[in-house]
PDB file of C-alpha atoms in Angstrom:
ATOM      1  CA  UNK A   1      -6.911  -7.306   9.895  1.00 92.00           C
ATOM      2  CA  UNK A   2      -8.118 -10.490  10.425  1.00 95.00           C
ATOM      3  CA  UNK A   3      -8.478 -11.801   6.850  1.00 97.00           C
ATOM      4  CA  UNK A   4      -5.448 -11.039   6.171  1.00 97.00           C
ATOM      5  CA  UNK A   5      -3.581 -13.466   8.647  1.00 95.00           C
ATOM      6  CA  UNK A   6      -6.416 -15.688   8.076  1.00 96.00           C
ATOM      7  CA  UNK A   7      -5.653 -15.983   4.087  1.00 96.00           C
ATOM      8  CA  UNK A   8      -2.268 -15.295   3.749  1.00 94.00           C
ATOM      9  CA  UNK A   9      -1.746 -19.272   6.479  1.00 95.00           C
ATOM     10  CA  UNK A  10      -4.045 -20.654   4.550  1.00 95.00           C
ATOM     11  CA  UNK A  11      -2.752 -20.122   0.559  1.00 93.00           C
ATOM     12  CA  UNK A  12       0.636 -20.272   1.960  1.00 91.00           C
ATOM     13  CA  UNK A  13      -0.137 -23.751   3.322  1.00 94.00           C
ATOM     14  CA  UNK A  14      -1.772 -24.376   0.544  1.00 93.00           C
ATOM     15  CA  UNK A  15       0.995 -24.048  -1.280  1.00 89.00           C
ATOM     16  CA  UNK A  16       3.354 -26.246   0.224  1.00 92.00           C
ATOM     17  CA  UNK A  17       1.110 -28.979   1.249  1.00 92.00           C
ATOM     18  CA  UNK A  18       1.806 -31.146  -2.184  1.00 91.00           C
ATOM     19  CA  UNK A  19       5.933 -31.278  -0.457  1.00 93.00           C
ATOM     20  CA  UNK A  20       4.376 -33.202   2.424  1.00 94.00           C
ATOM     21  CA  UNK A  21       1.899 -35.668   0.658  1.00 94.00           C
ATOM     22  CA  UNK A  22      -1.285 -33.619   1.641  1.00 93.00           C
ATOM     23  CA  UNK A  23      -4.327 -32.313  -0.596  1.00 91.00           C
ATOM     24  CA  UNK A  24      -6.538 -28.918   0.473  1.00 89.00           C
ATOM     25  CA  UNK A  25      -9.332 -29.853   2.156  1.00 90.00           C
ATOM     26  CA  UNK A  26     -11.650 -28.021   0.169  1.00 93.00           C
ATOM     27  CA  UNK A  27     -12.014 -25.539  -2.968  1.00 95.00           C
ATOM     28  CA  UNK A  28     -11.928 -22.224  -1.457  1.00 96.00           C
ATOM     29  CA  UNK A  29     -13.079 -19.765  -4.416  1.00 95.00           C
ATOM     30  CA  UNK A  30     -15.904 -22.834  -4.630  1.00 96.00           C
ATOM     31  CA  UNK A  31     -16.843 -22.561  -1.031  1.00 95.00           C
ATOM     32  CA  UNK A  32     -17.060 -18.885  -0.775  1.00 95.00           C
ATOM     33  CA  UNK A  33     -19.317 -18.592  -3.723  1.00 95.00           C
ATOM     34  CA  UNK A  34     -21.929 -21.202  -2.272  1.00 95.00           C
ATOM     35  CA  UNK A  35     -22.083 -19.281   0.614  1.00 93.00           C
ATOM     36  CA  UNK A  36     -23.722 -15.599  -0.447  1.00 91.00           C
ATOM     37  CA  UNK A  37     -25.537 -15.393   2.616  1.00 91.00           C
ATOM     38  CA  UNK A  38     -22.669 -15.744   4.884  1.00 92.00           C
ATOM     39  CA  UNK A  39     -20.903 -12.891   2.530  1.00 96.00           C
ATOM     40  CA  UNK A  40     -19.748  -9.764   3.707  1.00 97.00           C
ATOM     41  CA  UNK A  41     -16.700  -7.111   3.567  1.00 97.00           C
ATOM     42  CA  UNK A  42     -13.855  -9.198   4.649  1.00 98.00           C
ATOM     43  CA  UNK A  43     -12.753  -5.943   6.400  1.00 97.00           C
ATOM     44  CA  UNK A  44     -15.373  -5.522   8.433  1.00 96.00           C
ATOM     45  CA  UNK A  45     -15.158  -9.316   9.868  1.00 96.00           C
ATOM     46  CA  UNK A  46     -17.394  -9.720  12.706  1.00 95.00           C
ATOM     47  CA  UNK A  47     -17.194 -10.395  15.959  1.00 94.00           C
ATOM     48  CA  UNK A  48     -19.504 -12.983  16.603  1.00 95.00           C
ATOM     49  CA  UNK A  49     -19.870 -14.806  13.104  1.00 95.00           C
ATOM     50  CA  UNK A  50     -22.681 -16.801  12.473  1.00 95.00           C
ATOM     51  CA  UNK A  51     -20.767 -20.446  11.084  1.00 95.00           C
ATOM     52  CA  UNK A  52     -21.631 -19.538   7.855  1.00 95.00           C
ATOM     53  CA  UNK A  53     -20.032 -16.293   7.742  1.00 96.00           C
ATOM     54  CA  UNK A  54     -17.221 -17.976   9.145  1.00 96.00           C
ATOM     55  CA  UNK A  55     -17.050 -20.644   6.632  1.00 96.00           C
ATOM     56  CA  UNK A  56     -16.638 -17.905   4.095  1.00 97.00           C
ATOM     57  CA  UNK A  57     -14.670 -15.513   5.600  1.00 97.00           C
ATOM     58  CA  UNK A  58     -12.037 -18.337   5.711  1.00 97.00           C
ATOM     59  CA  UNK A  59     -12.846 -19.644   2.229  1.00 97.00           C
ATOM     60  CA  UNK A  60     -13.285 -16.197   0.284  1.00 97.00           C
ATOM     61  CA  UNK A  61      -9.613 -15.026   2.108  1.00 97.00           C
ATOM     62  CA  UNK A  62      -7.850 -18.063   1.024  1.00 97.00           C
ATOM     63  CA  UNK A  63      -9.312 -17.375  -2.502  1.00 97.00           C
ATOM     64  CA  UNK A  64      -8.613 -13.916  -2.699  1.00 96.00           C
ATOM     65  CA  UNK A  65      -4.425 -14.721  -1.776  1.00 95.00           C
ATOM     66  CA  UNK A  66      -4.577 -17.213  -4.237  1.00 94.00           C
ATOM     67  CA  UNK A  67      -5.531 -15.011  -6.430  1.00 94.00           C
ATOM     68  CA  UNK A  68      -3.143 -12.595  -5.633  1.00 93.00           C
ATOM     69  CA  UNK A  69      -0.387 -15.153  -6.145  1.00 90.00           C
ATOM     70  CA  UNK A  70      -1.773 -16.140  -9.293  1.00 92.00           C
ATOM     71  CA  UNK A  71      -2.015 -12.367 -10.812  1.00 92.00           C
ATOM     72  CA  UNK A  72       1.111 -10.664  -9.427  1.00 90.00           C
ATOM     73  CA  UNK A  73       3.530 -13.898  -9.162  1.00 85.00           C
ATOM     74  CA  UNK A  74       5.004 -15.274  -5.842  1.00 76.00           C
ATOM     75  CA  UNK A  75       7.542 -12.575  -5.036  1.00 87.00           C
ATOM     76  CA  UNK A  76       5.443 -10.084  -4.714  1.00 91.00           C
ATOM     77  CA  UNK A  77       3.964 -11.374  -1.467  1.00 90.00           C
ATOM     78  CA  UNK A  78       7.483 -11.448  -0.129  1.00 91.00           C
ATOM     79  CA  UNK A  79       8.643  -8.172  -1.049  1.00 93.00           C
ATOM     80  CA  UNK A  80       5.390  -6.714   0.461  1.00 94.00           C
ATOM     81  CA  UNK A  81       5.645  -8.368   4.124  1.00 92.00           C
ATOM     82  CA  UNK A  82       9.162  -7.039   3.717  1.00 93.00           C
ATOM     83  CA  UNK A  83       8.741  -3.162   2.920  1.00 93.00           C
ATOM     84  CA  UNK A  84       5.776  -3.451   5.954  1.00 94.00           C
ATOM     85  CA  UNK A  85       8.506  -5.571   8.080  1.00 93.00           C
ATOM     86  CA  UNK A  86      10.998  -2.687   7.774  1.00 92.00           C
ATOM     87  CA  UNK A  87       7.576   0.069   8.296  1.00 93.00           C
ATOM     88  CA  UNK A  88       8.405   1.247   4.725  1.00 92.00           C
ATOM     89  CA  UNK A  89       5.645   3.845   3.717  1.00 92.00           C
ATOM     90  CA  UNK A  90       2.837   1.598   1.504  1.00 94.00           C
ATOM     91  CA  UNK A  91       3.342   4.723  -1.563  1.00 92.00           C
ATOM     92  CA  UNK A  92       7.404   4.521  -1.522  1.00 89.00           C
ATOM     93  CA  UNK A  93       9.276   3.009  -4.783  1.00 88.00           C
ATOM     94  CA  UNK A  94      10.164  -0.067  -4.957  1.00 89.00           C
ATOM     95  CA  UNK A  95      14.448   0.156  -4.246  1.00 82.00           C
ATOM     96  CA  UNK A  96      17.147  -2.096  -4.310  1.00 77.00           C
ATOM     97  CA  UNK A  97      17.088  -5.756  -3.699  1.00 77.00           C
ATOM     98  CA  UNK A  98      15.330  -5.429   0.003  1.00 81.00           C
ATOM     99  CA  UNK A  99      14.095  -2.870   1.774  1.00 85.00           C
ATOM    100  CA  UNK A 100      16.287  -0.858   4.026  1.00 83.00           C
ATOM    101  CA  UNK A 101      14.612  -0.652   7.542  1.00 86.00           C
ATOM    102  CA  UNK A 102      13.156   2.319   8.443  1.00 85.00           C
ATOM    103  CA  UNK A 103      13.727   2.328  12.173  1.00 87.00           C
ATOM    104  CA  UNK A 104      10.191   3.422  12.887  1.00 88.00           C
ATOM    105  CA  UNK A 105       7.949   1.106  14.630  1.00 89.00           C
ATOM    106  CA  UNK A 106       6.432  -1.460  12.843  1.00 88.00           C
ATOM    107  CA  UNK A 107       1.947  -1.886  13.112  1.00 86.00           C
ATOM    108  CA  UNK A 108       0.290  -4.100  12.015  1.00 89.00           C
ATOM    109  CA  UNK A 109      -0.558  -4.589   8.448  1.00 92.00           C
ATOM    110  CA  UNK A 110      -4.295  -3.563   7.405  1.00 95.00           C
ATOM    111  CA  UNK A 111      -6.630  -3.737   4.877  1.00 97.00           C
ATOM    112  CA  UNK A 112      -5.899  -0.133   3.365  1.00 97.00           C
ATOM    113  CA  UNK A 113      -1.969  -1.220   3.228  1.00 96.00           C
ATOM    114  CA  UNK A 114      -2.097  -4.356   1.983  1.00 97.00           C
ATOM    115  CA  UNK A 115      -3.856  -2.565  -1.035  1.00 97.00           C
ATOM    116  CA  UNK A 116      -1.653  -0.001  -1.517  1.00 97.00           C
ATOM    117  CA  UNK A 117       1.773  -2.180  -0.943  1.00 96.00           C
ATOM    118  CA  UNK A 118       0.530  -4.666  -3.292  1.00 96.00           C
ATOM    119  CA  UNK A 119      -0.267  -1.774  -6.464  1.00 96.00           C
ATOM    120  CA  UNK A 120       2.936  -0.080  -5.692  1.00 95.00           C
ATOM    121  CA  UNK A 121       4.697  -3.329  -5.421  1.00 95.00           C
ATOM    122  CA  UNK A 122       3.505  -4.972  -8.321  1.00 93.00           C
ATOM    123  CA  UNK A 123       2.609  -2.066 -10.653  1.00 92.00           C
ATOM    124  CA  UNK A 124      -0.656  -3.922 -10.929  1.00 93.00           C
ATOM    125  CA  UNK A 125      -4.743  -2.843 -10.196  1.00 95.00           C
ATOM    126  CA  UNK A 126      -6.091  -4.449  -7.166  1.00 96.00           C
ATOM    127  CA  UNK A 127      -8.701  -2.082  -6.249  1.00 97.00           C
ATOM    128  CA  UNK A 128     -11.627  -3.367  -8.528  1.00 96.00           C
ATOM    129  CA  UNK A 129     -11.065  -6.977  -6.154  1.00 96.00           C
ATOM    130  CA  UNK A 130     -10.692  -4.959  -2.777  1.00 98.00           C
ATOM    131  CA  UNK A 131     -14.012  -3.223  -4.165  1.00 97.00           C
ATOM    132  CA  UNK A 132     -15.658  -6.220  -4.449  1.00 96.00           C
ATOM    133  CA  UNK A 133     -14.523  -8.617  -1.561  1.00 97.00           C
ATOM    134  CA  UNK A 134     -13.147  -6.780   1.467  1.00 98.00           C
ATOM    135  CA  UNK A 135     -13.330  -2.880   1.312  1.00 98.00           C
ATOM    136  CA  UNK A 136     -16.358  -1.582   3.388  1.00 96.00           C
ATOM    137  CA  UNK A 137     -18.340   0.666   1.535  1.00 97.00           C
ATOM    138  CA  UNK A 138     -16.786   3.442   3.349  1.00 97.00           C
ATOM    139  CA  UNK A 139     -13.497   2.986   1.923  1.00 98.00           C
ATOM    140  CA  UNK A 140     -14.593   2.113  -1.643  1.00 98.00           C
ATOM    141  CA  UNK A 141     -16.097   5.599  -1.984  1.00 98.00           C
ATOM    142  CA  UNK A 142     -12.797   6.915  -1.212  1.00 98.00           C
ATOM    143  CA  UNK A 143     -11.158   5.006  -4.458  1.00 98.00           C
ATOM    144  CA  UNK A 144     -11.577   7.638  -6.956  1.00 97.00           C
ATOM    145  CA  UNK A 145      -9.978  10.343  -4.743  1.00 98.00           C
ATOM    146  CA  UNK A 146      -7.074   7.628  -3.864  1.00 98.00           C
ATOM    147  CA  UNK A 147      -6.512   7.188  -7.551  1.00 96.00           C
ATOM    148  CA  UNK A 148      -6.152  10.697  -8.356  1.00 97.00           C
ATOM    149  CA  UNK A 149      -3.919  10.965  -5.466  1.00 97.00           C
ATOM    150  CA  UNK A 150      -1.803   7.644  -6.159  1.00 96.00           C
ATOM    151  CA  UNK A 151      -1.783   9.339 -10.011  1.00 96.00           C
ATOM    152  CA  UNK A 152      -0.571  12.890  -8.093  1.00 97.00           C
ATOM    153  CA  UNK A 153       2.068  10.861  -5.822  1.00 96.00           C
ATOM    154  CA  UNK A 154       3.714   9.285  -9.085  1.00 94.00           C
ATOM    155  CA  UNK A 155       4.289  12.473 -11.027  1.00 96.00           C
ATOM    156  CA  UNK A 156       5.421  14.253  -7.707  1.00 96.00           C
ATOM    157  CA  UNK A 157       8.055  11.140  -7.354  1.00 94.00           C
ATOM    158  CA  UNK A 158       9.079  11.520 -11.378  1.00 94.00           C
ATOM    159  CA  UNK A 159       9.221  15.556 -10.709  1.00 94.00           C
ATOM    160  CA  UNK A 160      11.482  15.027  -7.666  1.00 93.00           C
ATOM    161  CA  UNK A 161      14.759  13.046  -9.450  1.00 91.00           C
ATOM    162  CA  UNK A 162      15.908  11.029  -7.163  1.00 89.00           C
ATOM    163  CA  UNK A 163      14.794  12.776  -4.083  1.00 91.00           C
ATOM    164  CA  UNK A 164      11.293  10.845  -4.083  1.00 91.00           C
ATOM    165  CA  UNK A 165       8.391  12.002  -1.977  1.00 94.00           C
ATOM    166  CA  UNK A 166       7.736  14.482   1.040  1.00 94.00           C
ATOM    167  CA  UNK A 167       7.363  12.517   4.278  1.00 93.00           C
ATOM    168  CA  UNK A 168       4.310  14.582   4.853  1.00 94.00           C
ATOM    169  CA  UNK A 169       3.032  13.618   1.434  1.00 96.00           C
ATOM    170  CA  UNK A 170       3.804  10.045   2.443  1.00 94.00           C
ATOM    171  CA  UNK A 171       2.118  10.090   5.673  1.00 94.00           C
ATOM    172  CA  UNK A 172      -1.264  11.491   4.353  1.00 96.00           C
ATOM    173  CA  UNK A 173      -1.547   9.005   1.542  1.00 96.00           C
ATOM    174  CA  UNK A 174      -0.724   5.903   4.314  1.00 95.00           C
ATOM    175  CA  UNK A 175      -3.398   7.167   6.010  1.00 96.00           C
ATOM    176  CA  UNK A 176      -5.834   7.416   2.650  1.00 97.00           C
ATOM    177  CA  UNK A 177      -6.238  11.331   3.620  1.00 98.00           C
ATOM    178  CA  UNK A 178      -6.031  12.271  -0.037  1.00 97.00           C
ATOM    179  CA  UNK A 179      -7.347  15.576  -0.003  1.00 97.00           C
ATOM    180  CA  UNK A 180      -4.776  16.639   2.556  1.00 97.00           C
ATOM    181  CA  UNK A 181      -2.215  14.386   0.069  1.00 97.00           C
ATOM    182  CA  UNK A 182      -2.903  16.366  -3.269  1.00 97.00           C
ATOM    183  CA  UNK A 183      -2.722  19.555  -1.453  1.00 96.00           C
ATOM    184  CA  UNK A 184       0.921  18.589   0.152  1.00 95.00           C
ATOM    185  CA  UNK A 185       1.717  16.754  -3.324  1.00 96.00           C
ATOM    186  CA  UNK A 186       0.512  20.445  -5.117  1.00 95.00           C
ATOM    187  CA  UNK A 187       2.646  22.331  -2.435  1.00 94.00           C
ATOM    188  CA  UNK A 188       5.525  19.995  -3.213  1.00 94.00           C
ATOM    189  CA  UNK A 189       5.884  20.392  -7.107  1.00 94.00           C
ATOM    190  CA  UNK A 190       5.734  24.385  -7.157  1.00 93.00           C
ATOM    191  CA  UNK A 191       8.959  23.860  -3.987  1.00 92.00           C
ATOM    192  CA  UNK A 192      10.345  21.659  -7.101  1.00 93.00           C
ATOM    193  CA  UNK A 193      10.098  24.017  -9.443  1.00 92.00           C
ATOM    194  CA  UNK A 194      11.864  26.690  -6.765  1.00 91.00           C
ATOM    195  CA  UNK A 195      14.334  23.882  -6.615  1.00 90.00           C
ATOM    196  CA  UNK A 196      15.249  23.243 -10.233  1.00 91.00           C
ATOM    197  CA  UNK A 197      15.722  26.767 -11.044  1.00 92.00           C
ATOM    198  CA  UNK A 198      18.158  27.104  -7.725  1.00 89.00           C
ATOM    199  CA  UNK A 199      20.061  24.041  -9.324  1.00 90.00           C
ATOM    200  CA  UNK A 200      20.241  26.027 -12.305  1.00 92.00           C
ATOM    201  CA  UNK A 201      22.061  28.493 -11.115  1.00 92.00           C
ATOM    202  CA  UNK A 202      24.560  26.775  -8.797  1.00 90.00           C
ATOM    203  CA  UNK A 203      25.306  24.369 -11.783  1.00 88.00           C
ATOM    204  CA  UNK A 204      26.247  27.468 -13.654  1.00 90.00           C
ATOM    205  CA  UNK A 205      28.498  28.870 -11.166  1.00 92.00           C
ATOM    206  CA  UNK A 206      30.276  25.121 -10.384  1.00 90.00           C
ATOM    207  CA  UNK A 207      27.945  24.763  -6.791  1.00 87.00           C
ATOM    208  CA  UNK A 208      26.557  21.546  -5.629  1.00 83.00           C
ATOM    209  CA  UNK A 209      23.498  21.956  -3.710  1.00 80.00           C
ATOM    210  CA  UNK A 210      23.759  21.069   0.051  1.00 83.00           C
ATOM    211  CA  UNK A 211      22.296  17.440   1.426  1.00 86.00           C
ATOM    212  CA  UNK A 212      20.229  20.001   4.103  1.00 87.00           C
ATOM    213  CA  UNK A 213      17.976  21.298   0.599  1.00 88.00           C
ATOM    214  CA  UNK A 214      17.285  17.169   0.425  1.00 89.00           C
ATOM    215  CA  UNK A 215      16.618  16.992   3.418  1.00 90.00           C
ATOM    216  CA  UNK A 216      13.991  20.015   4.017  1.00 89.00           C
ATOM    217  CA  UNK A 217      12.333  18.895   1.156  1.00 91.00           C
ATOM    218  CA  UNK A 218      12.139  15.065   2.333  1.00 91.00           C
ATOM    219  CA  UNK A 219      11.189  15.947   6.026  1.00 90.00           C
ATOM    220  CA  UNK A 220       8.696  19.055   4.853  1.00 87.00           C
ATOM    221  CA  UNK A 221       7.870  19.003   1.453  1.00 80.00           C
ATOM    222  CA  UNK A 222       6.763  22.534   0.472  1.00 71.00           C
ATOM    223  CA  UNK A 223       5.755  23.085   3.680  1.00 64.00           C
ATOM    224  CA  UNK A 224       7.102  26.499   5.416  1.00 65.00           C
ATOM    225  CA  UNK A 225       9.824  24.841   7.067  1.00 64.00           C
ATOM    226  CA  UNK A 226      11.296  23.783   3.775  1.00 60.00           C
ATOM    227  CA  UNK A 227      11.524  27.658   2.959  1.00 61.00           C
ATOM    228  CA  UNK A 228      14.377  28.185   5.029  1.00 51.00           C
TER     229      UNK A 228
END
């Protein structure tokens, strides 16, 4: 999305302008609030911008990744255009040093993604700002339902031990289909509990369970195919 490349040059050169003797040009939290009549959902940038709205759709970006920086620290940033570098899912936990490359195509990062890399990076709440500055109304009305399913996603993750989420579970929430999430993430926990009593059982007869019951799981979730 366009605010997105828009803000993250500007704070960025923002940031390292003091290094080569230069000042910012201008206040950008400052600019964009003298401009309310050039204000609108950063996500829905138009077109054809009167100059006002451009004036603020550059100002109010460049405020809202300063922000960011400010609230989460500077690494977060980093480790976000990583996980979307290597087309990590926006839900997955945070693993390891760097994350490992998926070796699925990488798109382009958008509004919706940049929200959910940055809570799931940082462990912080973004969505209130999102609310306010760039979500289109569309998409805030969907925030309750993504919370309960974020909320859903975590336990399902806790539940799972090491095995993490279903791909399909995954895949839904990346898309912010949450009803079709929480009824994957539901289908996923009662395969768990099949699961944990199957461990059970091989534990007590000295049987390790077979990477292929890790793998169902990961590729189906509780899906039919992960019955087999």
């Amino acid at each position: 999305d366009r605010w997105i490349g828009e803000g993250l040059a500007s704070s960025m050169a923002a940031a390292i302008a003091p290094e080569v003797g230069l000042e910012r040009p201008y206040d950008p939290s400052a600019t964009a609030t003298e401009l309310p009549a050039g204000a609108f959902p950063l996500a829905s940038w138009p077109a054809a911008p009167t100059p006002e709205q451009e004036r603020y759709g550059y100002a109010a970006s460049w405020a809202l990744f300063d922000e960011i920086a400010a609230t989460a620290g500077p690494d977060v940033m980093a480790r976000v255009l990583q996980r979307v570098a290597a087309a990590v899912d926006p839900s997955a936990p945070v693993l390891g040093a760097a994350p490992t490359p998926t070796g699925r195509p990488v798109v382009p990062l958008t509004t919706r993604g940049l929200l959910d890399h940055l809570e799931t990076v940082s462990g912080g709440d973004f969505a209130g700002r999102f609310a306010a500055l760039v979500l289109t109304p569309e998409d805030v009305a969907l925030l309750p339902r993504r919370g309960e399913a974020r909320l859903a996603h975590a336990g399902l993750v806790e539940a799972a031990a090491g095995w993490e989420a279903p791909e399909p579970v995954d895949m839904a929430l990346a898309a912010w289909e949450f009803d079709t999430a929480l009824d994957r993430i539901a289908a996923a926990r009662t395969w768990l509990e099949g699961r944990d009593a199957l461990l059970a059982t091989m534990e007590e007869v000295g049987l390790a369970a077979p990477d292929r019951l890790r793998d169902s799981y990961r590729q189906h979730g509780g899906g039919p195919e992960a019955q087999v």
